[in-house]
Short mmCIF file of C-alpha atoms in Angstrom, two decimals:
data_model
loop_
_atom_site.label_atom_id
_atom_site.label_comp_id
_atom_site.label_asym_id
_atom_site.label_seq_id
_atom_site.Cartn_x
_atom_site.Cartn_y
_atom_site.Cartn_z
CA MET Y 20 -102.00 35.78 6.50
CA GLU Y 21 -98.63 35.15 8.15
CA GLU Y 22 -98.05 32.11 5.93
CA LEU Y 23 -98.81 34.13 2.79
CA SER Y 24 -96.29 36.84 3.74
CA LEU Y 25 -93.57 34.22 4.34
CA GLU Y 26 -94.20 32.62 0.96
CA ASN Y 27 -93.78 35.97 -0.74
CA LEU Y 28 -90.96 37.27 1.44
CA PHE Y 29 -88.26 36.96 -1.26
CA LYS Y 30 -90.47 37.67 -4.28
CA LYS Y 31 -89.55 41.36 -4.26
CA PRO Y 32 -86.52 43.50 -5.14
CA PHE Y 33 -83.86 44.11 -2.47
CA PHE Y 34 -81.64 47.18 -2.15
CA ASP Y 35 -78.43 45.17 -1.67
CA LEU Y 36 -77.12 41.76 -0.62
CA LYS Y 37 -76.84 42.81 3.03
CA GLU Y 38 -80.59 43.50 3.17
CA LEU Y 39 -81.26 40.13 1.55
CA VAL Y 40 -78.97 38.15 3.83
CA ASP Y 41 -80.55 39.73 6.92
CA SER Y 42 -84.02 38.83 5.60
CA ILE Y 43 -82.95 35.20 5.09
CA GLN Y 44 -81.66 34.95 8.64
CA GLU Y 45 -84.76 36.62 10.06
CA CYS Y 46 -86.98 34.19 8.17
CA LEU Y 47 -85.03 30.94 8.66
CA HIS Y 48 -83.32 31.78 11.99
CA CYS Y 49 -79.99 30.53 10.66
CA PRO Y 50 -76.65 32.32 10.04
CA THR Y 51 -76.33 33.07 6.31
CA THR Y 52 -73.56 34.08 3.90
CA ILE Y 53 -73.60 35.04 0.23
CA GLU Y 54 -70.48 34.39 -1.86
CA ASP Y 55 -69.58 34.87 -5.50
CA THR Y 56 -68.46 31.98 -7.73
CA ASN Y 57 -64.87 32.38 -6.51
CA HIS Y 58 -66.01 32.06 -2.88
CA ARG Y 59 -65.35 35.69 -2.02
CA LEU Y 60 -67.69 36.87 0.73
CA HIS Y 61 -70.14 39.63 -0.26
CA ALA Y 62 -72.66 39.60 2.60
CA TYR Y 63 -73.17 37.80 5.88
CA SER Y 64 -75.65 37.87 8.75
CA SER Y 65 -74.91 37.87 12.46
CA HIS Y 66 -74.29 34.65 14.39
CA GLY Y 67 -74.05 33.46 17.97
CA VAL Y 68 -70.93 32.89 20.02
CA ASP Y 69 -70.71 29.27 18.87
CA ALA Y 70 -70.08 29.91 15.17
CA ASP Y 71 -68.00 27.19 13.51
CA LEU Y 72 -64.39 27.69 12.34
CA ALA Y 73 -65.24 27.64 8.64
CA ARG Y 74 -67.66 30.57 9.03
CA ILE Y 75 -65.30 32.56 11.26
CA GLY Y 76 -62.41 32.01 8.83
CA THR Y 77 -64.59 33.13 5.91
CA ILE Y 78 -65.65 36.34 7.63
CA VAL Y 79 -62.15 37.21 8.86
CA SER Y 80 -60.47 36.78 5.46
CA GLN Y 81 -63.55 37.79 3.41
CA ARG Y 82 -63.32 34.54 1.48
CA VAL Y 83 -63.76 30.83 2.17
CA PRO Y 84 -60.50 29.30 3.49
CA GLU Y 85 -58.55 27.31 0.92
CA ASN Y 86 -58.62 24.07 2.92
CA VAL Y 87 -62.43 24.26 3.10
CA ILE Y 88 -62.77 24.80 -0.67
CA ASN Y 89 -60.37 21.95 -1.45
CA ARG Y 90 -62.27 19.59 0.83
CA LEU Y 91 -65.64 20.55 -0.70
CA TRP Y 92 -64.21 19.69 -4.11
CA LYS Y 93 -62.75 16.43 -2.83
CA GLU Y 94 -66.12 15.43 -1.37
CA ASP Y 95 -67.80 16.30 -4.72
CA ILE Y 96 -69.96 18.92 -2.95
CA ILE Y 97 -69.16 21.94 -5.15
CA PRO Y 98 -69.70 20.02 -8.44
CA LYS Y 99 -73.02 18.77 -7.05
CA LEU Y 100 -73.99 22.30 -6.01
CA MET Y 101 -73.13 23.65 -9.46
CA LYS Y 102 -75.43 21.13 -11.14
CA ALA Y 103 -78.39 21.27 -8.74
CA GLU Y 104 -81.33 23.62 -9.34
CA HIS Y 105 -82.47 23.21 -5.74
CA ALA Y 106 -80.93 23.59 -2.29
CA VAL Y 107 -78.31 20.99 -1.35
CA ARG Y 108 -77.64 19.63 2.15
CA ILE Y 109 -74.00 19.37 3.22
CA PRO Y 110 -73.35 17.20 6.30
CA HIS Y 111 -70.80 18.43 8.84
CA ILE Y 112 -67.08 17.88 8.17
CA GLU Y 113 -65.46 18.11 11.57
CA ASP Y 114 -61.76 18.34 10.62
CA ILE Y 115 -62.28 21.58 8.63
CA GLY Y 116 -64.67 23.11 11.17
CA LEU Y 117 -67.77 22.89 8.94
CA ARG Y 118 -71.10 22.23 10.60
CA ASP Y 119 -74.26 21.11 8.80
CA ARG Y 120 -75.01 23.42 5.88
CA VAL Y 121 -77.65 24.02 3.26
CA ALA Y 122 -76.49 25.77 0.09
CA ILE Y 123 -78.00 26.85 -3.19
CA ALA Y 124 -76.47 28.30 -6.37
CA ILE Y 125 -77.46 31.81 -7.50
CA ARG Y 126 -78.17 31.62 -11.23
CA LYS Y 127 -78.90 33.93 -14.12
CA ASN Y 128 -80.29 31.60 -16.78
CA THR Y 129 -77.60 28.88 -16.97
CA GLU Y 130 -74.78 31.01 -15.53
CA ILE Y 131 -73.84 30.60 -11.86
CA LEU Y 132 -73.21 33.96 -10.16
CA GLY Y 133 -72.63 32.79 -6.59
CA TYR Y 134 -73.97 30.79 -3.66
CA ILE Y 135 -76.13 31.22 -0.56
CA TRP Y 136 -74.90 29.22 2.45
CA ILE Y 137 -77.07 28.51 5.50
CA VAL Y 138 -75.70 27.08 8.79
CA GLU Y 139 -78.37 24.71 10.08
CA GLY Y 140 -79.06 24.37 13.79
CA PRO Y 141 -80.42 21.32 15.63
CA LYS Y 142 -83.80 21.97 14.00
CA LYS Y 143 -83.42 21.25 10.28
CA LEU Y 144 -85.04 23.32 7.56
CA ASN Y 145 -88.28 21.82 6.26
CA ASP Y 146 -89.28 21.38 2.62
CA LYS Y 147 -91.17 24.68 2.50
CA GLN Y 148 -88.15 26.56 3.86
CA LEU Y 149 -85.86 24.85 1.36
CA GLU Y 150 -88.24 25.92 -1.42
CA MET Y 151 -88.11 29.50 -0.12
CA LEU Y 152 -84.33 29.43 -0.62
CA LYS Y 153 -84.94 29.13 -4.37
CA ASP Y 154 -86.84 32.45 -4.21
CA ALA Y 155 -83.98 33.97 -2.17
CA ALA Y 156 -81.48 32.83 -4.84
CA SER Y 157 -83.68 34.43 -7.54
CA ALA Y 158 -83.74 37.68 -5.54
CA ALA Y 159 -79.92 37.58 -5.24
CA ALA Y 160 -79.37 37.09 -8.99
CA PRO Y 161 -79.83 40.74 -10.19
CA LEU Y 162 -77.71 42.04 -7.29
CA MET Y 163 -74.86 39.62 -8.09
CA ALA Y 164 -75.16 40.40 -11.83
CA LYS Y 165 -74.66 44.10 -11.10
CA LEU Y 166 -71.51 43.33 -9.10
CA TYR Y 167 -70.15 41.26 -11.99
CA GLN Y 168 -70.81 44.04 -14.52
CA ASN Y 169 -68.92 46.57 -12.40
CA ARG Y 170 -66.02 44.16 -11.92
CA LYS Y 171 -65.87 43.38 -15.65
CA ARG Y 172 -65.56 47.09 -16.54
CA LYS Y 173 -62.70 47.46 -14.06
CA GLU Y 174 -60.96 44.35 -15.41
CA GLU Y 175 -61.04 45.74 -18.96
CA ASP Y 176 -59.27 48.90 -17.75
CA TYR Y 177 -56.75 46.78 -15.84
CA GLN Y 178 -56.01 44.62 -18.91
CA ASP Y 179 -55.23 47.64 -21.09
CA PHE Y 180 -52.78 48.87 -18.45
CA LEU Y 181 -51.23 45.41 -18.13
CA TRP Y 182 -50.51 45.18 -21.85
CA GLN Y 183 -48.89 48.60 -21.79
CA LEU Y 184 -46.64 47.41 -18.93
CA LEU Y 185 -45.72 44.16 -20.69
CA THR Y 186 -44.93 45.85 -24.00
CA GLY Y 187 -42.78 48.51 -22.33
CA ASP Y 188 -45.08 51.45 -23.22
CA TYR Y 189 -44.75 52.68 -19.64
CA GLN Y 190 -41.13 53.48 -18.75
CA ASN Y 191 -41.62 56.48 -16.46
CA ARG Y 192 -42.08 55.54 -12.80
CA ASP Y 193 -44.25 58.58 -11.98
CA GLU Y 194 -46.50 57.83 -14.95
CA ILE Y 195 -46.93 54.22 -13.80
CA HIS Y 196 -47.75 55.31 -10.24
CA GLY Y 197 -50.24 57.83 -11.62
CA LYS Y 198 -52.02 55.06 -13.53
CA PHE Y 199 -52.20 52.92 -10.40
CA HIS Y 200 -53.78 55.86 -8.58
CA GLU Y 201 -56.24 56.43 -11.43
CA LEU Y 202 -57.34 52.78 -11.34
CA LYS Y 203 -57.56 52.93 -7.52
CA LEU Y 204 -55.02 50.12 -7.18
CA LYS Y 205 -52.51 49.62 -4.41
CA ILE Y 206 -48.91 49.32 -5.66
CA PRO Y 207 -47.45 46.06 -4.29
CA ASP Y 208 -43.99 46.04 -2.74
CA CYS Y 209 -42.84 43.49 -5.32
CA PHE Y 210 -44.33 41.54 -8.21
CA THR Y 211 -43.60 38.72 -10.64
CA VAL Y 212 -45.00 37.95 -14.08
CA LEU Y 213 -46.37 34.42 -14.47
CA VAL Y 214 -47.24 32.89 -17.85
CA PHE Y 215 -49.31 29.74 -18.43
CA GLN Y 216 -49.37 28.16 -21.88
CA PHE Y 217 -52.46 26.11 -22.80
CA GLU Y 218 -52.72 23.57 -25.61
CA GLN Y 219 -55.82 25.28 -26.99
CA ASP Y 220 -57.25 28.80 -27.13
CA ILE Y 221 -58.76 29.84 -23.80
CA SER Y 222 -62.55 30.05 -23.96
CA ARG Y 223 -64.78 32.21 -21.79
CA LYS Y 224 -65.73 29.14 -19.74
CA MET Y 225 -62.04 28.32 -19.22
CA GLU Y 226 -61.43 31.92 -18.13
CA GLU Y 227 -64.00 31.46 -15.37
CA GLN Y 228 -62.35 28.23 -14.26
CA ILE Y 229 -58.93 29.91 -14.30
CA ALA Y 230 -60.18 32.85 -12.24
CA TYR Y 231 -61.74 30.41 -9.79
CA LEU Y 232 -58.46 28.58 -9.15
CA ILE Y 233 -56.42 31.78 -8.87
CA THR Y 234 -58.83 33.37 -6.44
CA THR Y 235 -59.38 30.34 -4.24
CA SER Y 236 -55.79 29.05 -4.04
CA GLN Y 237 -54.64 31.76 -1.59
CA LYS Y 238 -51.02 31.07 -2.56
CA ILE Y 239 -50.56 34.25 -4.60
CA THR Y 240 -52.17 37.69 -4.73
CA ASN Y 241 -53.12 38.42 -8.33
CA HIS Y 242 -52.95 42.10 -9.37
CA PHE Y 243 -53.60 41.78 -13.12
CA LEU Y 244 -54.74 39.00 -15.40
CA VAL Y 245 -54.95 38.92 -19.18
CA VAL Y 246 -55.72 36.16 -21.69
CA MET Y 247 -54.22 36.12 -25.17
CA ASP Y 248 -55.22 33.21 -27.43
CA ASN Y 249 -53.76 30.19 -25.58
CA ALA Y 250 -51.72 32.10 -22.99
CA LEU Y 251 -52.66 33.34 -19.52
CA ILE Y 252 -50.51 36.14 -18.07
CA LEU Y 253 -50.56 37.28 -14.44
CA ILE Y 254 -48.80 39.98 -12.47
CA ALA Y 255 -48.79 38.68 -8.92
CA SER Y 256 -47.18 38.77 -5.48
CA PRO Y 257 -46.90 36.00 -2.89
CA HIS Y 258 -50.01 35.77 -0.71
CA PHE Y 259 -49.42 37.25 2.74
CA SER Y 260 -49.92 33.77 4.25
CA GLN Y 261 -46.89 32.37 2.38
CA ILE Y 262 -43.79 32.30 4.58
CA ASN Y 263 -41.22 30.95 2.08
CA ASN Y 264 -39.85 32.12 -1.25
CA ASN Y 265 -41.33 29.27 -3.28
CA ALA Y 266 -44.87 30.64 -3.51
CA PHE Y 267 -44.85 31.02 -7.30
CA GLU Y 268 -43.42 27.58 -8.02
CA GLU Y 269 -45.88 26.00 -5.59
CA PHE Y 270 -48.74 27.89 -7.22
CA ILE Y 271 -47.69 26.78 -10.73
CA VAL Y 272 -47.63 23.12 -9.62
CA TYR Y 273 -50.99 23.56 -7.84
CA PHE Y 274 -52.63 25.38 -10.76
CA THR Y 275 -51.56 22.94 -13.49
CA SER Y 276 -52.56 19.97 -11.32
CA GLU Y 277 -55.95 21.29 -10.17
CA ILE Y 278 -57.05 22.62 -13.56
CA ALA Y 279 -56.47 19.09 -14.86
CA ASN Y 280 -58.16 17.33 -11.93
CA ARG Y 281 -61.17 19.63 -11.53
CA PHE Y 282 -61.80 20.85 -15.06
CA SER Y 283 -60.02 18.24 -17.26
CA ILE Y 284 -57.80 20.87 -18.93
CA LEU Y 285 -54.57 19.02 -19.65
CA GLY Y 286 -51.08 19.92 -20.84
CA VAL Y 287 -50.85 23.38 -19.22
CA LYS Y 288 -47.27 24.65 -18.74
CA GLY Y 289 -46.42 27.44 -16.29
CA SER Y 290 -43.45 29.71 -15.62
CA ALA Y 291 -42.39 32.75 -13.60
CA GLY Y 292 -39.96 35.61 -14.21
CA THR Y 293 -37.81 37.45 -11.67
CA SER Y 294 -39.46 39.46 -8.88
CA TYR Y 295 -39.09 43.24 -9.13
CA SER Y 296 -40.28 46.25 -7.15
CA ASP Y 297 -40.16 48.71 -10.07
CA PHE Y 298 -43.08 48.23 -12.47
CA SER Y 299 -41.04 49.52 -15.39
CA LYS Y 300 -39.38 46.07 -15.12
CA ALA Y 301 -42.66 44.25 -15.89
CA GLN Y 302 -41.60 43.69 -19.49
CA ALA Y 303 -38.31 42.12 -18.33
CA SER Y 304 -40.10 39.71 -15.97
CA TYR Y 305 -42.55 38.79 -18.76
CA LYS Y 306 -39.71 38.00 -21.20
CA GLU Y 307 -37.99 35.88 -18.54
CA ALA Y 308 -41.16 33.86 -17.94
CA ARG Y 309 -41.54 33.34 -21.70
CA LYS Y 310 -37.93 32.20 -21.90
CA VAL Y 311 -38.57 29.51 -19.30
CA LEU Y 312 -41.44 28.15 -21.41
CA ASP Y 313 -39.31 28.23 -24.56
CA MET Y 314 -36.49 26.30 -22.89
CA LYS Y 315 -38.94 23.78 -21.38
CA LYS Y 316 -40.30 23.14 -24.87
CA PHE Y 317 -36.80 22.30 -26.17
CA PHE Y 318 -35.62 20.48 -23.04
CA PRO Y 319 -38.72 18.93 -21.40
CA GLN Y 320 -36.82 16.22 -19.52
CA GLU Y 321 -34.00 18.38 -18.18
CA LEU Y 322 -36.36 21.19 -17.11
CA GLU Y 323 -39.38 19.14 -16.03
CA SER Y 324 -39.32 20.49 -12.47
CA VAL Y 325 -38.04 24.00 -13.33
CA PHE Y 326 -40.63 26.80 -13.39
CA HIS Y 327 -38.75 29.94 -12.32
CA PHE Y 328 -36.30 31.91 -14.46
CA ASN Y 329 -33.80 32.03 -11.60
CA ARG Y 330 -33.62 28.21 -11.60
CA LEU Y 331 -32.79 27.83 -15.29
CA GLY Y 332 -29.06 27.77 -14.57
CA PRO Y 333 -26.98 27.54 -17.76
CA PHE Y 334 -30.16 27.25 -19.86
CA ARG Y 335 -30.55 31.01 -19.34
CA TYR Y 336 -27.66 31.58 -21.71
CA LEU Y 337 -28.16 28.94 -24.42
CA ASP Y 338 -29.76 31.30 -26.93
CA LEU Y 339 -26.86 33.73 -26.49
CA LEU Y 340 -24.32 30.93 -26.94
CA GLN Y 341 -26.20 29.75 -30.00
CA HIS Y 342 -25.38 33.00 -31.81
CA GLU Y 343 -21.67 32.39 -31.17
CA TRP Y 344 -21.88 28.70 -32.12
CA HIS Y 345 -21.56 28.72 -35.91
CA ASP Y 346 -20.50 25.14 -36.56
CA LYS Y 347 -19.08 22.05 -34.90
CA ARG Y 348 -15.55 23.47 -35.00
CA ASN Y 349 -16.49 25.49 -31.92
CA GLU Y 350 -17.44 22.38 -29.92
CA HIS Y 351 -15.25 20.73 -27.33
CA PRO Y 352 -13.08 18.22 -29.23
CA ALA Y 353 -14.16 15.35 -26.94
CA ILE Y 354 -17.68 15.49 -28.44
CA GLU Y 355 -16.47 14.61 -31.95
CA LYS Y 356 -14.21 11.82 -30.62
CA LEU Y 357 -17.02 10.22 -28.62
CA GLU Y 358 -19.50 10.62 -31.46
CA SER Y 359 -17.10 8.87 -33.89
CA TYR Y 360 -16.53 6.06 -31.38
CA ASP Y 361 -20.30 5.60 -30.88
CA GLN Y 362 -20.91 5.36 -34.64
CA LEU Y 363 -18.08 2.89 -35.16
CA HIS Y 364 -18.89 0.64 -32.20
CA LYS Y 365 -22.67 1.24 -31.99
CA ALA Y 366 -22.12 2.53 -28.45
CA ASN Y 367 -23.80 5.28 -26.44
CA LEU Y 368 -20.95 7.05 -24.69
CA LEU Y 369 -21.89 10.61 -25.67
CA LYS Y 370 -25.41 10.24 -24.25
CA THR Y 371 -23.94 8.61 -21.16
CA LEU Y 372 -21.66 11.59 -20.62
CA GLU Y 373 -24.54 14.05 -21.03
CA VAL Y 374 -26.70 12.23 -18.47
CA TYR Y 375 -23.76 11.87 -16.08
CA ILE Y 376 -23.03 15.62 -16.12
CA GLN Y 377 -26.74 16.46 -15.95
CA HIS Y 378 -26.98 14.51 -12.67
CA ASP Y 379 -24.01 16.39 -11.21
CA SER Y 380 -21.73 13.32 -11.55
CA ASN Y 381 -24.04 11.28 -9.30
CA MET Y 382 -23.42 7.67 -10.37
CA ASN Y 383 -26.58 6.22 -8.81
CA GLU Y 384 -28.97 8.78 -10.32
CA ALA Y 385 -27.30 8.68 -13.75
CA ALA Y 386 -27.35 4.86 -13.76
CA LYS Y 387 -31.09 4.89 -12.96
CA GLN Y 388 -31.87 7.15 -15.90
CA LEU Y 389 -29.68 5.10 -18.25
CA TYR Y 390 -31.13 1.79 -16.96
CA VAL Y 391 -27.67 0.34 -16.33
CA HIS Y 392 -25.85 -1.01 -13.28
CA THR Y 393 -23.52 1.42 -11.50
CA ASN Y 394 -20.57 -0.86 -12.27
CA THR Y 395 -21.41 -0.59 -15.97
CA LEU Y 396 -21.58 3.18 -15.66
CA HIS Y 397 -18.22 3.30 -13.85
CA TYR Y 398 -16.66 1.41 -16.76
CA ARG Y 399 -18.29 3.71 -19.34
CA ILE Y 400 -17.12 6.85 -17.56
CA LYS Y 401 -13.57 5.50 -17.50
CA ARG Y 402 -13.72 4.83 -21.27
CA ILE Y 403 -15.25 8.29 -21.90
CA SER Y 404 -12.36 9.91 -20.04
CA GLU Y 405 -9.79 7.90 -22.02
CA ILE Y 406 -11.36 8.30 -25.49
CA GLY Y 407 -12.31 11.95 -25.11
CA GLY Y 408 -9.27 13.01 -23.15
CA ILE Y 409 -11.54 14.63 -20.56
CA GLN Y 410 -10.76 15.46 -16.95
CA LEU Y 411 -14.13 14.63 -15.41
CA THR Y 412 -12.99 16.07 -12.07
CA ASN Y 413 -12.75 19.50 -13.75
CA VAL Y 414 -16.10 21.27 -13.32
CA HIS Y 415 -15.28 23.89 -15.96
CA GLU Y 416 -14.53 21.28 -18.63
CA LYS Y 417 -17.68 19.32 -17.80
CA LEU Y 418 -19.81 22.47 -17.98
CA SER Y 419 -18.25 23.42 -21.32
CA ILE Y 420 -19.12 20.02 -22.81
CA TYR Y 421 -22.62 20.11 -21.33
CA LEU Y 422 -23.36 23.55 -22.78
CA ASP Y 423 -22.03 22.51 -26.19
CA LEU Y 424 -24.34 19.49 -26.21
CA LYS Y 425 -27.37 21.60 -25.25
CA VAL Y 426 -26.60 24.30 -27.83
CA ARG Y 427 -26.27 21.57 -30.44
CA LYS Y 428 -29.69 20.17 -29.47
CA LEU Y 429 -31.24 23.65 -29.51
CA THR Y 430 -29.78 24.36 -32.95
CA GLN Y 431 -30.97 21.02 -34.35
CA LYS Y 432 -34.50 21.59 -33.07
#
């Protein structure tokens, strides 16, 4: 009779995930957690005084620590868990504080809604207990599905508000604060708009992968997210754990790298606008982020490692200069002289000058990019100065020539 009741323990509806997680622990005598697909904690059972660091970190922050998630991906554990229909054993990984685990995906048809994690003790779960976990995952599915439906409705409301912010529909500060209150959202002290450009339209599956990376990175705190065709737009703040001012740039590098490595989505470009505290400036930050992407498209080499609007330097002003630049008569006269010399002698002095200025007059770095010896570059720079009549010790003259060259390239493209 006892055996029959155990077999049917999870073949019944549960009021909530907390009731289910307590039942799993009572049955299997192991600490248990239930997470969603983004590794946010939704329910956990009690544990003894010797709980491992991974479990403690998960409960304290209400999500699995980033270093644990990254290691589980590196060890191919999460991909394996996503594919398996049955419970999967995970051996201990000492350096991230993870003891022996058993985990199973919570599914609704083919869609994964979350995971059940069991911390195994010295006595390992037997085959019958592992089979019971499949029933526990089935019992969790309708409860997780309900959570997802509620979250989806909230996200739709958030997205409408986000678009109104980005298009400048909301200009009144009190009106914006009222909308935050209506949506039960906390107003962050500061925010930045981030834009990611994909090479193809973003599918529903890609949206899930995007949300996964954003949620699990713990480098930024995302307040709003919206997808439009092949663009992803976020309004975010640095995560409280970030102690420097480079959180957004670090996140962009992380996101574009990991979405390629984990999900084989290549060619993603990211950017960030200026940080503001007034949400009526959301449109300004969005336009700045878009400008970074536009400039990176025209100048991929020069701006390869630039992601933030504040690091664009003179490229911030090229489109404004372009309106004033009607023809070559406005260019620095040295450009025409060097161009004529290059055509006559099949030389490359104008390109040499551009690379030299771009590397802040650093001979070694410029020579590397041009694939020439530094002595060769020294000679070229001397000839450039003579032919063009340029004072290459004058920063203002160098900047003027550099901007003219970039405006010319922008206009040609």
